[in-house]
Amino acid sequence: MHDHTADLTQYEWPTCTACRKPLWENEYERQICRPCEDKTRVRLQELPGLFAQLDTTAALMRGASGGGAPTSGSKTPPIPPRLEVLNLVAAGGMATRLRDIEDAWRNRLGWTVAPWRGSPRQAVPEHVRFLLNNLPWAADAYDSVAQDVEDIRRLHAECAAAVANERKPGRVKTGLCPVRVDGQLCRAQLTAVATNHRIRCGTCGTEWGDLGAWRELRQQQDAVLAEAAGVAA
């Protein structure tokens, strides 16, 4: 006689492959539970907005120095070089990480790889749109979806942390004030934050209010350094 009691004691109730919690009875054929799917959907929906904020900050960083590198001879970048921000918005950052997930899903579905989406700014919304449209399928039937859910969670956390840091930016030194007051160099320490276009000298009151003015400031500082080097020579 077959022992059905033994069968029941050996039975393992299916669990979500992402959070490992038991699935509800109406979820037992799914790969991940509905709460994990819902959280992933919200994170995907928020990624384009987070990217836009970080891309604006990265543009300020690159524009202020005329291409991302300090002017020759200068020791202090005009605004903080936030590597975590630059890494997220550059090629190989958010857009590439989302593309890799899209390509994995396309491969499992038997579709061609993702078409070229353009720059990271153009690509992120397109990759997100694909993933949102196909998330219900992945949640139900893609046996490797748990890793992608974790990758999306980690990517969202990195972006949210970078944006939060921008909301509470620290000040960094941006060189000495090169303005002459009554024939004497001011030489007060200047500071800036990545989210503010304005640099103001607290001693002489001179302001540099946009990216063009920041480049002019850098040129003035380099001129003072060159003049000092000539005197020293």
PDB file of C-alpha atoms in Angstrom, residues 13-116:
ATOM      1  CA  TRP A  13       6.372  23.925  -1.467  1.00  0.00           C
ATOM      2  CA  PRO A  14       7.628  26.051  -4.390  1.00  0.00           C
ATOM      3  CA  THR A  15       9.323  29.306  -3.467  1.00  0.00           C
ATOM      4  CA  CYS A  16      10.093  32.568  -5.237  1.00  0.00           C
ATOM      5  CA  THR A  17      13.475  32.218  -6.937  1.00  0.00           C
ATOM      6  CA  ALA A  18      14.251  35.855  -6.074  1.00  0.00           C
ATOM      7  CA  CYS A  19      13.278  36.291  -2.402  1.00  0.00           C
ATOM      8  CA  ARG A  20      12.907  32.579  -1.498  1.00  0.00           C
ATOM      9  CA  LYS A  21       9.557  33.118   0.176  1.00  0.00           C
ATOM     10  CA  PRO A  22       6.857  30.465  -0.409  1.00  0.00           C
ATOM     11  CA  LEU A  23       4.639  31.180  -3.385  1.00  0.00           C
ATOM     12  CA  TRP A  24       0.910  31.531  -2.936  1.00  0.00           C
ATOM     13  CA  GLU A  25      -1.240  28.717  -4.283  1.00  0.00           C
ATOM     14  CA  ASN A  26      -2.159  30.784  -7.346  1.00  0.00           C
ATOM     15  CA  GLU A  27       1.535  31.536  -7.988  1.00  0.00           C
ATOM     16  CA  TYR A  28       3.031  28.071  -7.763  1.00  0.00           C
ATOM     17  CA  GLU A  29       3.939  27.847 -11.471  1.00  0.00           C
ATOM     18  CA  ARG A  30       5.627  31.262 -11.479  1.00  0.00           C
ATOM     19  CA  GLN A  31       9.383  31.912 -11.190  1.00  0.00           C
ATOM     20  CA  ILE A  32       9.054  34.906  -8.860  1.00  0.00           C
ATOM     21  CA  CYS A  33       6.285  36.092  -6.583  1.00  0.00           C
ATOM     22  CA  ARG A  34       4.062  39.030  -7.458  1.00  0.00           C
ATOM     23  CA  PRO A  35       5.609  41.342  -4.813  1.00  0.00           C
ATOM     24  CA  CYS A  36       9.061  40.817  -6.394  1.00  0.00           C
ATOM     25  CA  GLU A  37       7.595  41.464  -9.829  1.00  0.00           C
ATOM     26  CA  ASP A  38       5.885  44.631  -8.600  1.00  0.00           C
ATOM     27  CA  LYS A  39       9.072  45.952  -6.964  1.00  0.00           C
ATOM     28  CA  THR A  40      11.048  45.268 -10.122  1.00  0.00           C
ATOM     29  CA  ARG A  41       8.462  47.075 -12.217  1.00  0.00           C
ATOM     30  CA  VAL A  42       8.642  50.163  -9.998  1.00  0.00           C
ATOM     31  CA  ARG A  43      12.446  50.158 -10.106  1.00  0.00           C
ATOM     32  CA  LEU A  44      12.460  49.902 -13.888  1.00  0.00           C
ATOM     33  CA  GLN A  45       9.944  52.748 -14.165  1.00  0.00           C
ATOM     34  CA  GLU A  46      12.174  54.964 -12.022  1.00  0.00           C
ATOM     35  CA  LEU A  47      15.445  54.249 -13.830  1.00  0.00           C
ATOM     36  CA  PRO A  48      14.992  56.691 -16.765  1.00  0.00           C
ATOM     37  CA  GLY A  49      14.324  59.573 -14.377  1.00  0.00           C
ATOM     38  CA  LEU A  50      17.323  58.679 -12.230  1.00  0.00           C
ATOM     39  CA  PHE A  51      19.487  58.450 -15.332  1.00  0.00           C
ATOM     40  CA  ALA A  52      18.351  61.901 -16.509  1.00  0.00           C
ATOM     41  CA  GLN A  53      19.361  63.466 -13.194  1.00  0.00           C
ATOM     42  CA  LEU A  54      22.761  61.784 -13.210  1.00  0.00           C
ATOM     43  CA  ASP A  55      23.339  62.642 -16.874  1.00  0.00           C
ATOM     44  CA  THR A  56      22.772  66.331 -16.084  1.00  0.00           C
ATOM     45  CA  THR A  57      25.376  66.175 -13.326  1.00  0.00           C
ATOM     46  CA  ALA A  58      27.831  64.367 -15.623  1.00  0.00           C
ATOM     47  CA  ALA A  59      27.332  67.052 -18.296  1.00  0.00           C
ATOM     48  CA  LEU A  60      28.258  69.726 -15.746  1.00  0.00           C
ATOM     49  CA  MET A  61      31.381  67.816 -14.827  1.00  0.00           C
ATOM     50  CA  ARG A  62      32.505  67.375 -18.421  1.00  0.00           C
ATOM     51  CA  GLY A  63      31.480  70.822 -19.605  1.00  0.00           C
ATOM     52  CA  ALA A  64      33.133  72.736 -16.813  1.00  0.00           C
ATOM     53  CA  SER A  65      36.550  71.412 -17.705  1.00  0.00           C
ATOM     54  CA  GLY A  66      36.050  71.556 -21.473  1.00  0.00           C
ATOM     55  CA  GLY A  67      35.923  67.803 -22.004  1.00  0.00           C
ATOM     56  CA  GLY A  68      36.357  66.010 -18.722  1.00  0.00           C
ATOM     57  CA  ALA A  69      40.051  66.639 -17.997  1.00  0.00           C
ATOM     58  CA  PRO A  70      41.651  69.465 -16.044  1.00  0.00           C
ATOM     59  CA  THR A  71      43.448  72.088 -18.083  1.00  0.00           C
ATOM     60  CA  SER A  72      47.157  71.392 -18.456  1.00  0.00           C
ATOM     61  CA  GLY A  73      49.044  72.648 -15.441  1.00  0.00           C
ATOM     62  CA  SER A  74      45.985  72.926 -13.197  1.00  0.00           C
ATOM     63  CA  LYS A  75      45.772  70.747 -10.103  1.00  0.00           C
ATOM     64  CA  THR A  76      42.143  71.155  -9.083  1.00  0.00           C
ATOM     65  CA  PRO A  77      39.129  70.221 -11.247  1.00  0.00           C
ATOM     66  CA  PRO A  78      36.480  72.930 -11.463  1.00  0.00           C
ATOM     67  CA  ILE A  79      33.743  70.713 -10.000  1.00  0.00           C
ATOM     68  CA  PRO A  80      33.826  67.354  -8.160  1.00  0.00           C
ATOM     69  CA  PRO A  81      34.700  64.376 -10.394  1.00  0.00           C
ATOM     70  CA  ARG A  82      32.040  61.898  -9.219  1.00  0.00           C
ATOM     71  CA  LEU A  83      33.233  58.627 -10.720  1.00  0.00           C
ATOM     72  CA  GLU A  84      30.121  56.698  -9.671  1.00  0.00           C
ATOM     73  CA  VAL A  85      27.997  59.188 -11.615  1.00  0.00           C
ATOM     74  CA  LEU A  86      30.205  59.127 -14.705  1.00  0.00           C
ATOM     75  CA  ASN A  87      30.361  55.332 -14.668  1.00  0.00           C
ATOM     76  CA  LEU A  88      26.577  55.018 -14.551  1.00  0.00           C
ATOM     77  CA  VAL A  89      25.849  57.360 -17.468  1.00  0.00           C
ATOM     78  CA  ALA A  90      28.796  56.464 -19.724  1.00  0.00           C
ATOM     79  CA  ALA A  91      29.002  53.635 -22.232  1.00  0.00           C
ATOM     80  CA  GLY A  92      29.255  50.447 -20.204  1.00  0.00           C
ATOM     81  CA  GLY A  93      27.048  51.888 -17.462  1.00  0.00           C
ATOM     82  CA  MET A  94      23.297  51.741 -16.982  1.00  0.00           C
ATOM     83  CA  ALA A  95      22.477  51.398 -20.674  1.00  0.00           C
ATOM     84  CA  THR A  96      24.853  48.467 -21.165  1.00  0.00           C
ATOM     85  CA  ARG A  97      23.667  46.672 -18.038  1.00  0.00           C
ATOM     86  CA  LEU A  98      20.037  46.968 -19.138  1.00  0.00           C
ATOM     87  CA  ARG A  99      20.945  45.904 -22.677  1.00  0.00           C
ATOM     88  CA  ASP A 100      22.603  42.740 -21.359  1.00  0.00           C
ATOM     89  CA  ILE A 101      19.389  41.787 -19.551  1.00  0.00           C
ATOM     90  CA  GLU A 102      17.330  42.541 -22.653  1.00  0.00           C
ATOM     91  CA  ASP A 103      19.638  40.403 -24.807  1.00  0.00           C
ATOM     92  CA  ALA A 104      19.361  37.483 -22.361  1.00  0.00           C
ATOM     93  CA  TRP A 105      15.568  37.678 -22.481  1.00  0.00           C
ATOM     94  CA  ARG A 106      15.574  37.956 -26.266  1.00  0.00           C
ATOM     95  CA  ASN A 107      17.841  34.926 -26.510  1.00  0.00           C
ATOM     96  CA  ARG A 108      15.501  32.844 -24.343  1.00  0.00           C
ATOM     97  CA  LEU A 109      12.516  34.000 -26.380  1.00  0.00           C
ATOM     98  CA  GLY A 110      14.307  33.113 -29.620  1.00  0.00           C
ATOM     99  CA  TRP A 111      14.409  36.715 -30.816  1.00  0.00           C
ATOM    100  CA  THR A 112      17.270  38.662 -32.354  1.00  0.00           C
ATOM    101  CA  VAL A 113      19.552  40.687 -30.094  1.00  0.00           C
ATOM    102  CA  ALA A 114      18.522  44.210 -29.148  1.00  0.00           C
ATOM    103  CA  PRO A 115      18.939  46.756 -31.940  1.00  0.00           C
ATOM    104  CA  TRP A 116      21.349  49.626 -31.423  1.00  0.00           C
TER     105      TRP A 116
END
